[in-house]
PDB file of C-alpha atoms and ligand atoms in Angstrom:
ATOM      1  CA  MET A 202     -55.396  38.308 -37.105  1.00  0.00           C
ATOM      2  CA  SER A 203     -51.967  36.753 -37.274  1.00  0.00           C
ATOM      3  CA  THR A 204     -51.798  32.992 -37.668  1.00  0.00           C
ATOM      4  CA  ILE A 205     -48.026  32.827 -37.551  1.00  0.00           C
ATOM      5  CA  GLY A 206     -46.892  31.264 -34.328  1.00  0.00           C
ATOM      6  CA  ALA A 207     -50.317  29.804 -33.598  1.00  0.00           C
ATOM      7  CA  THR A 208     -50.894  26.306 -32.301  1.00  0.00           C
ATOM      8  CA  ARG A 209     -50.992  23.640 -34.955  1.00  0.00           C
ATOM      9  CA  VAL A 210     -54.031  21.501 -35.696  1.00  0.00           C
ATOM     10  CA  ARG A 211     -53.069  18.071 -37.009  1.00  0.00           C
ATOM     11  CA  GLU A 212     -55.564  15.903 -38.807  1.00  0.00           C
ATOM     12  CA  PHE A 213     -56.003  12.107 -38.598  1.00  0.00           C
ATOM     13  CA  PRO A 214     -58.189   9.800 -40.702  1.00  0.00           C
ATOM     14  CA  ASP A 215     -59.491   7.527 -37.907  1.00  0.00           C
ATOM     15  CA  THR A 216     -63.082   6.337 -38.219  1.00  0.00           C
ATOM     16  CA  THR A 217     -63.365   4.136 -35.125  1.00  0.00           C
ATOM     17  CA  TRP A 218     -63.092   4.875 -31.436  1.00  0.00           C
ATOM     18  CA  ALA A 219     -61.325   1.748 -30.343  1.00  0.00           C
ATOM     19  CA  ASP A 220     -62.105  -1.651 -31.753  1.00  0.00           C
ATOM     20  CA  ASP A 221     -60.267  -2.045 -35.019  1.00  0.00           C
ATOM     21  CA  GLY A 222     -58.311   1.178 -35.210  1.00  0.00           C
ATOM     22  CA  PRO A 223     -54.516   1.114 -35.061  1.00  0.00           C
ATOM     23  CA  THR A 224     -52.730   1.948 -31.819  1.00  0.00           C
ATOM     24  CA  ARG A 225     -51.449   5.357 -32.752  1.00  0.00           C
ATOM     25  CA  GLY A 226     -48.774   6.332 -30.292  1.00  0.00           C
ATOM     26  CA  VAL A 227     -49.133  10.089 -30.822  1.00  0.00           C
ATOM     27  CA  GLU A 228     -48.108  11.094 -27.315  1.00  0.00           C
ATOM     28  CA  ALA A 229     -45.346  13.333 -28.690  1.00  0.00           C
ATOM     29  CA  VAL A 230     -47.831  15.250 -30.847  1.00  0.00           C
ATOM     30  CA  VAL A 231     -50.315  15.999 -28.083  1.00  0.00           C
ATOM     31  CA  GLU A 232     -47.520  16.719 -25.582  1.00  0.00           C
ATOM     32  CA  ALA A 233     -46.010  19.221 -28.034  1.00  0.00           C
ATOM     33  CA  GLY A 234     -49.227  21.222 -27.623  1.00  0.00           C
ATOM     34  CA  GLU A 235     -50.889  20.433 -30.934  1.00  0.00           C
ATOM     35  CA  VAL A 236     -54.607  19.903 -31.440  1.00  0.00           C
ATOM     36  CA  LEU A 237     -55.417  16.418 -32.777  1.00  0.00           C
ATOM     37  CA  ARG A 238     -58.409  16.582 -35.085  1.00  0.00           C
ATOM     38  CA  PHE A 239     -60.424  13.549 -36.266  1.00  0.00           C
ATOM     39  CA  PRO A 240     -62.940  14.783 -38.845  1.00  0.00           C
ATOM     40  CA  TYR A 241     -64.377  11.303 -39.513  1.00  0.00           C
ATOM     41  CA  LEU A 242     -65.028  10.217 -35.959  1.00  0.00           C
ATOM     42  CA  PRO A 243     -68.635  10.945 -34.979  1.00  0.00           C
ATOM     43  CA  PHE A 244     -70.217   9.889 -31.719  1.00  0.00           C
ATOM     44  CA  ALA A 245     -73.306   7.959 -32.807  1.00  0.00           C
ATOM     45  CA  LEU A 246     -76.544   8.725 -30.987  1.00  0.00           C
ATOM     46  CA  ILE A 247     -79.273   6.116 -30.867  1.00  0.00           C
ATOM     47  CA  GLU A 248     -82.830   7.021 -31.871  1.00  0.00           C
ATOM     48  CA  SER A 249     -84.064   7.727 -28.331  1.00  0.00           C
ATOM     49  CA  GLU A 250     -81.102  10.055 -27.679  1.00  0.00           C
ATOM     50  CA  LEU A 251     -81.725  12.439 -30.562  1.00  0.00           C
ATOM     51  CA  ARG A 252     -84.122  14.462 -28.381  1.00  0.00           C
ATOM     52  CA  PHE A 253     -81.339  15.278 -25.932  1.00  0.00           C
ATOM     53  CA  ARG A 254     -79.833  17.798 -28.331  1.00  0.00           C
ATOM     54  CA  ASP A 255     -81.937  20.549 -26.830  1.00  0.00           C
ATOM     55  CA  PRO A 256     -80.973  23.146 -24.193  1.00  0.00           C
ATOM     56  CA  ARG A 257     -84.101  22.308 -22.198  1.00  0.00           C
ATOM     57  CA  TRP A 258     -82.265  19.356 -20.628  1.00  0.00           C
ATOM     58  CA  ALA A 259     -79.853  21.738 -18.930  1.00  0.00           C
ATOM     59  CA  ASP A 260     -81.300  22.910 -15.620  1.00  0.00           C
ATOM     60  CA  GLY A 261     -80.191  26.481 -16.278  1.00  0.00           C
ATOM     61  CA  LYS A 262     -77.851  26.816 -13.306  1.00  0.00           C
ATOM     62  CA  ALA A 263     -74.784  25.211 -14.865  1.00  0.00           C
ATOM     63  CA  LYS A 264     -73.295  25.773 -18.332  1.00  0.00           C
ATOM     64  CA  ASN A 265     -73.109  22.030 -18.865  1.00  0.00           C
ATOM     65  CA  ILE A 266     -74.654  18.762 -17.878  1.00  0.00           C
ATOM     66  CA  SER A 267     -71.899  16.745 -16.273  1.00  0.00           C
ATOM     67  CA  LEU A 268     -71.099  13.300 -15.018  1.00  0.00           C
ATOM     68  CA  ARG A 269     -68.659  13.339 -12.133  1.00  0.00           C
ATOM     69  CA  TRP A 270     -66.474  10.313 -11.633  1.00  0.00           C
ATOM     70  CA  GLY A 271     -64.518  11.474  -8.635  1.00  0.00           C
ATOM     71  CA  GLY A 272     -61.390  12.074 -10.638  1.00  0.00           C
ATOM     72  CA  ASN A 273     -61.740  15.721  -9.644  1.00  0.00           C
ATOM     73  CA  GLN A 274     -59.754  14.827  -6.633  1.00  0.00           C
ATOM     74  CA  PRO A 275     -56.762  14.130  -8.805  1.00  0.00           C
ATOM     75  CA  ASP A 276     -56.377  10.825  -6.859  1.00  0.00           C
ATOM     76  CA  GLY A 277     -59.346   8.460  -7.218  1.00  0.00           C
ATOM     77  CA  ASN A 278     -62.258   7.380  -9.296  1.00  0.00           C
ATOM     78  CA  ARG A 279     -65.820   6.490  -8.414  1.00  0.00           C
ATOM     79  CA  PRO A 280     -67.146   3.446 -10.274  1.00  0.00           C
ATOM     80  CA  ASP A 281     -70.354   5.214 -11.285  1.00  0.00           C
ATOM     81  CA  GLY A 282     -70.817   8.800 -12.415  1.00  0.00           C
ATOM     82  CA  GLU A 283     -73.093  11.240 -10.637  1.00  0.00           C
ATOM     83  CA  MET A 284     -75.036  13.486 -13.043  1.00  0.00           C
ATOM     84  CA  ARG A 285     -75.375  17.210 -12.368  1.00  0.00           C
ATOM     85  CA  GLY A 286     -77.029  20.092 -14.143  1.00  0.00           C
ATOM     86  CA  ALA A 287     -79.819  18.178 -15.917  1.00  0.00           C
ATOM     87  CA  ALA A 288     -83.590  18.484 -15.655  1.00  0.00           C
ATOM     88  CA  GLY A 289     -86.115  15.755 -16.560  1.00  0.00           C
ATOM     89  CA  THR A 290     -88.066  12.766 -15.303  1.00  0.00           C
ATOM     90  CA  PRO A 291     -86.134   9.873 -13.752  1.00  0.00           C
ATOM     91  CA  ALA A 292     -86.530   7.833 -16.954  1.00  0.00           C
ATOM     92  CA  GLU A 293     -85.342  10.715 -19.131  1.00  0.00           C
ATOM     93  CA  LEU A 294     -82.404  11.396 -16.864  1.00  0.00           C
ATOM     94  CA  ALA A 295     -81.435   7.710 -16.980  1.00  0.00           C
ATOM     95  CA  GLY A 296     -81.407   7.878 -20.784  1.00  0.00           C
ATOM     96  CA  LEU A 297     -79.318  11.038 -20.770  1.00  0.00           C
ATOM     97  CA  LYS A 298     -76.892   9.519 -18.305  1.00  0.00           C
ATOM     98  CA  ALA A 299     -76.548   6.373 -20.424  1.00  0.00           C
ATOM     99  CA  MET A 300     -75.622   8.512 -23.447  1.00  0.00           C
ATOM    100  CA  ILE A 301     -73.007  10.514 -21.564  1.00  0.00           C
ATOM    101  CA  THR A 302     -71.611   7.341 -19.961  1.00  0.00           C
ATOM    102  CA  ARG A 303     -71.225   5.711 -23.366  1.00  0.00           C
ATOM    103  CA  TYR A 304     -69.323   8.767 -24.552  1.00  0.00           C
ATOM    104  CA  ALA A 305     -67.051   8.542 -21.503  1.00  0.00           C
ATOM    105  CA  ASP A 306     -66.320   4.877 -22.219  1.00  0.00           C
ATOM    106  CA  GLN A 307     -65.608   5.466 -25.910  1.00  0.00           C
ATOM    107  CA  ALA A 308     -63.464   8.524 -25.250  1.00  0.00           C
ATOM    108  CA  GLU A 309     -61.443   6.531 -22.724  1.00  0.00           C
ATOM    109  CA  ALA A 310     -60.896   3.577 -25.047  1.00  0.00           C
ATOM    110  CA  PHE A 311     -59.924   6.026 -27.781  1.00  0.00           C
ATOM    111  CA  ALA A 312     -57.446   7.934 -25.606  1.00  0.00           C
ATOM    112  CA  LEU A 313     -55.748   4.677 -24.613  1.00  0.00           C
ATOM    113  CA  ARG A 314     -55.492   3.688 -28.267  1.00  0.00           C
ATOM    114  CA  LEU A 315     -53.988   7.063 -29.189  1.00  0.00           C
ATOM    115  CA  PHE A 316     -51.637   7.177 -26.205  1.00  0.00           C
ATOM    116  CA  PRO A 317     -50.563   3.673 -25.150  1.00  0.00           C
ATOM    117  CA  HIS A 318     -47.898   5.222 -22.908  1.00  0.00           C
ATOM    118  CA  TYR A 319     -50.694   6.538 -20.652  1.00  0.00           C
ATOM    119  CA  ARG A 320     -52.259   3.112 -20.046  1.00  0.00           C
ATOM    120  CA  GLY A 321     -52.775   2.522 -16.359  1.00  0.00           C
ATOM    121  CA  HIS A 322     -52.144   6.224 -15.625  1.00  0.00           C
ATOM    122  CA  LEU A 323     -54.998   8.182 -17.233  1.00  0.00           C
ATOM    123  CA  ARG A 324     -57.697   8.978 -14.668  1.00  0.00           C
ATOM    124  CA  ARG A 325     -61.241   9.740 -15.721  1.00  0.00           C
ATOM    125  CA  GLY A 326     -62.464  13.208 -14.748  1.00  0.00           C
ATOM    126  CA  ASN A 327     -65.833  14.779 -15.539  1.00  0.00           C
ATOM    127  CA  THR A 328     -67.747  14.087 -18.712  1.00  0.00           C
ATOM    128  CA  SER A 329     -69.824  17.003 -19.982  1.00  0.00           C
ATOM    129  CA  PHE A 330     -72.653  17.413 -22.451  1.00  0.00           C
ATOM    130  CA  ARG A 331     -73.088  20.983 -23.689  1.00  0.00           C
ATOM    131  CA  PRO A 332     -76.499  21.486 -25.340  1.00  0.00           C
ATOM    132  CA  VAL A 333     -76.452  25.245 -24.729  1.00  0.00           C
ATOM    133  CA  ASP A 334     -75.422  27.608 -27.532  1.00  0.00           C
ATOM    134  CA  VAL A 335     -71.970  29.090 -26.877  1.00  0.00           C
ATOM    135  CA  ALA A 336     -73.285  32.462 -28.043  1.00  0.00           C
ATOM    136  CA  GLY A 337     -76.080  32.529 -25.473  1.00  0.00           C
ATOM    137  CA  ARG A 338     -73.986  31.859 -22.396  1.00  0.00           C
ATOM    138  CA  GLU A 339     -73.894  34.823 -20.080  1.00  0.00           C
ATOM    139  CA  THR A 340     -70.765  35.003 -18.017  1.00  0.00           C
ATOM    140  CA  SER A 341     -68.286  37.179 -16.217  1.00  0.00           C
ATOM    141  CA  TRP A 342     -65.007  37.928 -18.005  1.00  0.00           C
ATOM    142  CA  ARG A 343     -63.276  35.282 -15.928  1.00  0.00           C
ATOM    143  CA  GLN A 344     -65.699  32.569 -17.014  1.00  0.00           C
ATOM    144  CA  ASP A 345     -65.933  33.826 -20.589  1.00  0.00           C
ATOM    145  CA  ASP A 346     -64.545  30.996 -22.697  1.00  0.00           C
ATOM    146  CA  THR A 347     -64.837  33.045 -25.899  1.00  0.00           C
ATOM    147  CA  ARG A 348     -61.570  34.616 -24.729  1.00  0.00           C
ATOM    148  CA  LEU A 349     -58.316  32.772 -25.368  1.00  0.00           C
ATOM    149  CA  HIS A 350     -57.070  30.976 -22.258  1.00  0.00           C
ATOM    150  CA  VAL A 351     -55.377  27.910 -20.837  1.00  0.00           C
ATOM    151  CA  ASP A 352     -57.576  25.954 -18.454  1.00  0.00           C
ATOM    152  CA  ALA A 353     -56.951  26.711 -14.778  1.00  0.00           C
ATOM    153  CA  PHE A 354     -59.571  26.839 -12.040  1.00  0.00           C
ATOM    154  CA  PRO A 355     -59.801  29.113  -8.992  1.00  0.00           C
ATOM    155  CA  SER A 356     -61.261  26.461  -6.666  1.00  0.00           C
ATOM    156  CA  ASN A 357     -59.642  23.333  -8.076  1.00  0.00           C
ATOM    157  CA  PRO A 358     -55.831  23.478  -7.900  1.00  0.00           C
ATOM    158  CA  MET A 359     -54.259  20.787 -10.098  1.00  0.00           C
ATOM    159  CA  HIS A 360     -50.748  20.723  -8.563  1.00  0.00           C
ATOM    160  CA  GLY A 361     -49.327  20.196 -12.046  1.00  0.00           C
ATOM    161  CA  THR A 362     -51.601  17.294 -13.003  1.00  0.00           C
ATOM    162  CA  ARG A 363     -52.347  17.455 -16.724  1.00  0.00           C
ATOM    163  CA  LEU A 364     -55.806  18.042 -18.227  1.00  0.00           C
ATOM    164  CA  LEU A 365     -56.362  15.994 -21.353  1.00  0.00           C
ATOM    165  CA  ARG A 366     -59.696  16.577 -23.096  1.00  0.00           C
ATOM    166  CA  VAL A 367     -61.569  14.671 -25.795  1.00  0.00           C
ATOM    167  CA  PHE A 368     -64.292  16.739 -27.505  1.00  0.00           C
ATOM    168  CA  CYS A 369     -66.913  15.689 -30.057  1.00  0.00           C
ATOM    169  CA  ASN A 370     -69.364  17.899 -31.930  1.00  0.00           C
ATOM    170  CA  VAL A 371     -72.821  16.256 -32.102  1.00  0.00           C
ATOM    171  CA  ASN A 372     -74.677  19.189 -33.662  1.00  0.00           C
ATOM    172  CA  PRO A 373     -77.622  17.973 -35.796  1.00  0.00           C
ATOM    173  CA  SER A 374     -77.878  20.956 -38.163  1.00  0.00           C
ATOM    174  CA  GLY A 375     -74.409  21.252 -39.648  1.00  0.00           C
ATOM    175  CA  ARG A 376     -73.057  23.847 -37.231  1.00  0.00           C
ATOM    176  CA  ALA A 377     -69.367  23.653 -36.466  1.00  0.00           C
ATOM    177  CA  ARG A 378     -67.853  24.224 -33.038  1.00  0.00           C
ATOM    178  CA  GLU A 379     -65.841  27.361 -33.785  1.00  0.00           C
ATOM    179  CA  TRP A 380     -62.615  27.744 -31.845  1.00  0.00           C
ATOM    180  CA  ARG A 381     -59.661  30.029 -31.889  1.00  0.00           C
ATOM    181  CA  VAL A 382     -56.315  28.536 -30.928  1.00  0.00           C
ATOM    182  CA  GLY A 383     -53.521  30.769 -29.733  1.00  0.00           C
ATOM    183  CA  GLU A 384     -49.763  30.911 -29.338  1.00  0.00           C
ATOM    184  CA  PRO A 385     -47.687  27.999 -28.006  1.00  0.00           C
ATOM    185  CA  PHE A 386     -47.519  27.705 -24.207  1.00  0.00           C
ATOM    186  CA  GLU A 387     -43.900  28.766 -23.833  1.00  0.00           C
ATOM    187  CA  ALA A 388     -44.434  31.987 -25.777  1.00  0.00           C
ATOM    188  CA  HIS A 389     -47.535  32.616 -23.709  1.00  0.00           C
ATOM    189  CA  ALA A 390     -45.731  32.063 -20.427  1.00  0.00           C
ATOM    190  CA  LYS A 391     -42.926  34.423 -21.513  1.00  0.00           C
ATOM    191  CA  ARG A 392     -45.514  37.102 -22.300  1.00  0.00           C
ATOM    192  CA  TYR A 393     -46.943  37.261 -18.774  1.00  0.00           C
ATOM    193  CA  LEU A 394     -44.399  35.722 -16.376  1.00  0.00           C
ATOM    194  CA  PRO A 395     -42.512  39.011 -15.834  1.00  0.00           C
ATOM    195  CA  MET A 396     -45.736  40.577 -14.470  1.00  0.00           C
ATOM    196  CA  ILE A 397     -46.726  37.734 -12.177  1.00  0.00           C
ATOM    197  CA  GLN A 398     -45.818  38.174  -8.544  1.00  0.00           C
ATOM    198  CA  ARG A 399     -45.406  35.427  -6.015  1.00  0.00           C
ATOM    199  CA  PRO A 400     -48.480  34.642  -3.928  1.00  0.00           C
ATOM    200  CA  TRP A 401     -48.795  36.427  -0.586  1.00  0.00           C
ATOM    201  CA  PRO A 402     -47.306  34.440   2.286  1.00  0.00           C
ATOM    202  CA  GLY A 403     -50.153  32.601   3.986  1.00  0.00           C
ATOM    203  CA  SER A 404     -52.596  33.107   1.111  1.00  0.00           C
ATOM    204  CA  ALA A 405     -52.604  29.425   0.094  1.00  0.00           C
ATOM    205  CA  TRP A 406     -53.314  28.418   3.678  1.00  0.00           C
ATOM    206  CA  LEU A 407     -56.144  30.962   3.941  1.00  0.00           C
ATOM    207  CA  LEU A 408     -57.745  29.949   0.622  1.00  0.00           C
ATOM    208  CA  GLU A 409     -57.813  26.325   1.714  1.00  0.00           C
ATOM    209  CA  LYS A 410     -58.926  27.081   5.263  1.00  0.00           C
ATOM    210  CA  THR A 411     -61.890  29.159   4.069  1.00  0.00           C
ATOM    211  CA  GLY A 412     -62.907  26.522   1.510  1.00  0.00           C
ATOM    212  CA  ILE A 413     -62.270  28.766  -1.512  1.00  0.00           C
ATOM    213  CA  THR A 414     -59.912  26.093  -2.812  1.00  0.00           C
ATOM    214  CA  LYS A 415     -60.515  22.340  -2.490  1.00  0.00           C
ATOM    215  CA  ARG A 416     -56.868  21.788  -1.638  1.00  0.00           C
ATOM    216  CA  ARG A 417     -53.760  23.932  -1.369  1.00  0.00           C
ATOM    217  CA  ARG A 418     -53.178  26.365  -4.233  1.00  0.00           C
ATOM    218  CA  THR A 419     -49.501  25.819  -4.951  1.00  0.00           C
ATOM    219  CA  GLU A 420     -47.355  28.405  -6.684  1.00  0.00           C
ATOM    220  CA  TYR A 421     -47.808  26.381  -9.869  1.00  0.00           C
ATOM    221  CA  ASP A 422     -51.583  26.802  -9.540  1.00  0.00           C
ATOM    222  CA  HIS A 423     -51.144  30.482  -8.739  1.00  0.00           C
ATOM    223  CA  VAL A 424     -49.099  31.065 -11.904  1.00  0.00           C
ATOM    224  CA  MET A 425     -51.510  29.061 -14.099  1.00  0.00           C
ATOM    225  CA  LEU A 426     -54.496  30.990 -12.759  1.00  0.00           C
ATOM    226  CA  GLN A 427     -52.640  34.248 -13.355  1.00  0.00           C
ATOM    227  CA  LEU A 428     -51.970  33.212 -16.965  1.00  0.00           C
ATOM    228  CA  HIS A 429     -55.663  32.359 -17.364  1.00  0.00           C
ATOM    229  CA  ASP A 430     -56.876  35.617 -15.839  1.00  0.00           C
ATOM    230  CA  ARG A 431     -54.337  37.965 -17.419  1.00  0.00           C
ATOM    231  CA  ALA A 432     -54.987  36.565 -20.893  1.00  0.00           C
ATOM    232  CA  LYS A 433     -58.747  36.868 -20.545  1.00  0.00           C
ATOM    233  CA  ALA A 434     -58.513  40.406 -19.184  1.00  0.00           C
ATOM    234  CA  ASP A 435     -56.123  41.601 -21.917  1.00  0.00           C
ATOM    235  CA  ALA A 436     -58.131  42.945 -24.860  1.00  0.00           C
ATOM    236  CA  ASP A 437     -55.024  43.654 -26.936  1.00  0.00           C
ATOM    237  CA  PHE A 438     -53.812  40.089 -26.441  1.00  0.00           C
ATOM    238  CA  GLN A 439     -57.217  38.710 -27.387  1.00  0.00           C
ATOM    239  CA  ARG A 440     -57.303  40.714 -30.608  1.00  0.00           C
ATOM    240  CA  ASN A 441     -53.719  40.861 -31.752  1.00  0.00           C
ATOM    241  CA  SER A 442     -51.794  37.843 -30.477  1.00  0.00           C
ATOM    242  CA  PRO A 443     -50.900  35.025 -32.898  1.00  0.00           C
ATOM    243  CA  GLN A 444     -53.992  32.888 -33.381  1.00  0.00           C
ATOM    244  CA  ALA A 445     -55.901  30.810 -35.874  1.00  0.00           C
ATOM    245  CA  ARG A 446     -59.497  29.789 -36.321  1.00  0.00           C
ATOM    246  CA  ALA A 447     -60.352  26.117 -36.080  1.00  0.00           C
ATOM    247  CA  ALA A 448     -63.821  24.919 -37.068  1.00  0.00           C
ATOM    248  CA  PHE A 449     -64.841  21.463 -35.865  1.00  0.00           C
ATOM    249  CA  ALA A 450     -67.728  20.265 -38.015  1.00  0.00           C
ATOM    250  CA  PRO A 451     -70.385  17.895 -36.669  1.00  0.00           C
ATOM    251  CA  GLY A 452     -68.958  14.385 -36.558  1.00  0.00           C
ATOM    252  CA  THR A 453     -65.506  15.689 -35.624  1.00  0.00           C
ATOM    253  CA  THR A 454     -63.623  14.612 -32.516  1.00  0.00           C
ATOM    254  CA  TRP A 455     -60.608  16.556 -31.238  1.00  0.00           C
ATOM    255  CA  VAL A 456     -58.101  16.044 -28.449  1.00  0.00           C
ATOM    256  CA  VAL A 457     -55.943  18.577 -26.592  1.00  0.00           C
ATOM    257  CA  PHE A 458     -54.077  19.189 -23.388  1.00  0.00           C
ATOM    258  CA  SER A 459     -56.282  22.138 -22.422  1.00  0.00           C
ATOM    259  CA  ASP A 460     -53.896  23.312 -19.688  1.00  0.00           C
ATOM    260  CA  GLN A 461     -51.316  23.904 -22.438  1.00  0.00           C
ATOM    261  CA  VAL A 462     -53.190  24.851 -25.622  1.00  0.00           C
ATOM    262  CA  LEU A 463     -54.543  28.412 -25.758  1.00  0.00           C
ATOM    263  CA  HIS A 464     -58.170  28.029 -26.838  1.00  0.00           C
ATOM    264  CA  ALA A 465     -61.444  29.933 -27.091  1.00  0.00           C
ATOM    265  CA  ALA A 466     -64.914  28.686 -28.051  1.00  0.00           C
ATOM    266  CA  MET A 467     -66.523  31.234 -30.366  1.00  0.00           C
ATOM    267  CA  GLY A 468     -69.668  29.425 -31.425  1.00  0.00           C
ATOM    268  CA  GLY A 469     -71.530  26.178 -31.722  1.00  0.00           C
ATOM    269  CA  GLN A 470     -73.998  24.028 -29.848  1.00  0.00           C
ATOM    270  CA  HIS A 471     -74.230  20.396 -28.769  1.00  0.00           C
ATOM    271  CA  MET A 472     -70.888  18.940 -27.837  1.00  0.00           C
ATOM    272  CA  LEU A 473     -69.614  16.165 -25.605  1.00  0.00           C
ATOM    273  CA  GLU A 474     -66.362  16.438 -23.697  1.00  0.00           C
ATOM    274  CA  GLN A 475     -64.360  14.017 -21.576  1.00  0.00           C
ATOM    275  CA  THR A 476     -61.626  15.184 -19.202  1.00  0.00           C
ATOM    276  CA  PHE A 477     -58.737  12.954 -18.140  1.00  0.00           C
ATOM    277  CA  TYR A 478     -56.044  13.590 -15.567  1.00  0.00           C
ATOM    278  CA  LEU A 479     -52.454  12.551 -16.063  1.00  0.00           C
ATOM    279  CA  ASP A 480     -49.502  13.056 -13.761  1.00  0.00           C
ATOM    280  CA  VAL A 481     -46.551  14.850 -15.352  1.00  0.00           C
ATOM    281  CA  ALA A 482     -44.296  11.923 -14.431  1.00  0.00           C
ATOM    282  CA  ASP A 483     -46.470   9.640 -16.566  1.00  0.00           C
ATOM    283  CA  GLN A 484     -46.067  11.705 -19.718  1.00  0.00           C
ATOM    284  CA  GLN A 485     -43.819  10.340 -22.422  1.00  0.00           C
ATOM    285  CA  GLU A 486     -41.729  13.519 -22.169  1.00  0.00           C
ATOM    286  CA  PRO A 487     -42.433  15.273 -18.837  1.00  0.00           C
ATOM    287  CA  THR A 488     -40.279  18.276 -19.765  1.00  0.00           C
ATOM    288  CA  THR A 489     -42.978  19.432 -22.212  1.00  0.00           C
ATOM    289  CA  SER A 490     -45.496  19.995 -19.383  1.00  0.00           C
ATOM    290  CA  PRO A 491     -46.592  23.507 -18.379  1.00  0.00           C
ATOM    291  CA  ARG A 492     -45.041  22.877 -14.985  1.00  0.00           C
ATOM    292  CA  SER A 493     -41.624  22.036 -16.419  1.00  0.00           C
ATOM    293  CA  THR A 494     -41.830  24.889 -18.902  1.00  0.00           C
ATOM    294  CA  LEU A 495     -42.630  27.413 -16.177  1.00  0.00           C
ATOM    295  CA  GLU A 496     -39.911  26.049 -13.885  1.00  0.00           C
ATOM    296  CA  ARG A 497     -37.362  26.241 -16.677  1.00  0.00           C
ATOM    297  CA  LEU A 498     -38.297  29.832 -17.489  1.00  0.00           C
ATOM    298  CA  LEU A 499     -38.257  30.859 -13.822  1.00  0.00           C
ATOM    299  CA  GLY A 500     -35.128  28.890 -12.976  1.00  0.00           C
ATOM    300  CA  ARG A 501     -36.674  27.380  -9.869  1.00  0.00           C
ATOM    301  CA  GLU A 502     -39.202  24.840  -8.691  1.00  0.00           C
ATOM    302  CA  LEU A 503     -42.852  25.796  -8.266  1.00  0.00           C
ATOM    303  CA  ARG A 504     -44.212  24.236  -5.098  1.00  0.00           C
TER     304      ARG A 504
HETATM  305  C1  SIN B 840     -63.391  25.694 -23.148  1.00  0.00           C
HETATM  306  O1  SIN B 840     -62.895  24.639 -22.741  1.00  0.00           O
HETATM  307  O2  SIN B 840     -62.860  26.763 -22.883  1.00  0.00           O
HETATM  308  C2  SIN B 840     -64.681  25.685 -23.934  1.00  0.00           C
HETATM  309  C3  SIN B 840     -64.661  24.655 -24.995  1.00  0.00           C
HETATM  310  C4  SIN B 840     -65.980  24.593 -25.720  1.00  0.00           C
HETATM  311  O3  SIN B 840     -67.025  24.749 -25.067  1.00  0.00           O
HETATM  312  O4  SIN B 840     -65.974  24.358 -26.933  1.00  0.00           O
HETATM  313 FE1   FE B 841     -61.163  26.172 -21.597  1.00  0.00          FE
END
């Protein structure tokens, strides 16, 4: 496995989510496609929450338990999250929801401390709790997150909106979340762009009309989904492309633009994750976005 040319993981000593930590201003680091790792930043569970680190709270249909805040529609937020994918009594579910909500609040305060430029622009997307072992998840190749990929979703076109994610490993028995990180986005785009054809005329209209997509799949979304699918389907790429292992021990928090950083989850159990949306125009340096990178390489706009 070659690590040359793989995404960089940069470490920070922070020990607090928000209150007395410094305002970091590391927008340029995350926008450059690095992984920001905080090995001393645990998410503290209270006594009554310790029991939630068990796959039995997942209802078995979804990979994750999630709180939806409405930020899925990359335009608005709901004040209160709706929980999906969990099984339990009303009292148990209320406790689980309180834990995930607290994580969402802390992750948000933290992101705004790291990236003051995004204040007033970061929108809260789903929060997920993942008590299921990565190794035990049965999936199709397209959903298999043990294969390197950038995040792009068949039914949820992003229109270029950025996906910023804050992860925290809450494993109780010392198990790391094991990731691989891959090549930088531009190298990745250059690898597959020559093979990617334009979408069929009318296909975006049809996908939206039939409800396969929640809104129009633009050519940007088409290209991102192609990158996602081609990488996952390419065994030689998975094995031999530049990559590095990254192990996130319990008590570690890490932050990435997951639509830009090639990543794969190889192992681990019990993690929390908060997604944020950010418009490209609200980045500190919009030209670093996947959209701008793709448009520069193609020499035209992606609409
Ligand atoms: C992913 O975003 O592809 C999976 C991350 C994880 O579950 O660790
Ligand atoms: Fe992913």
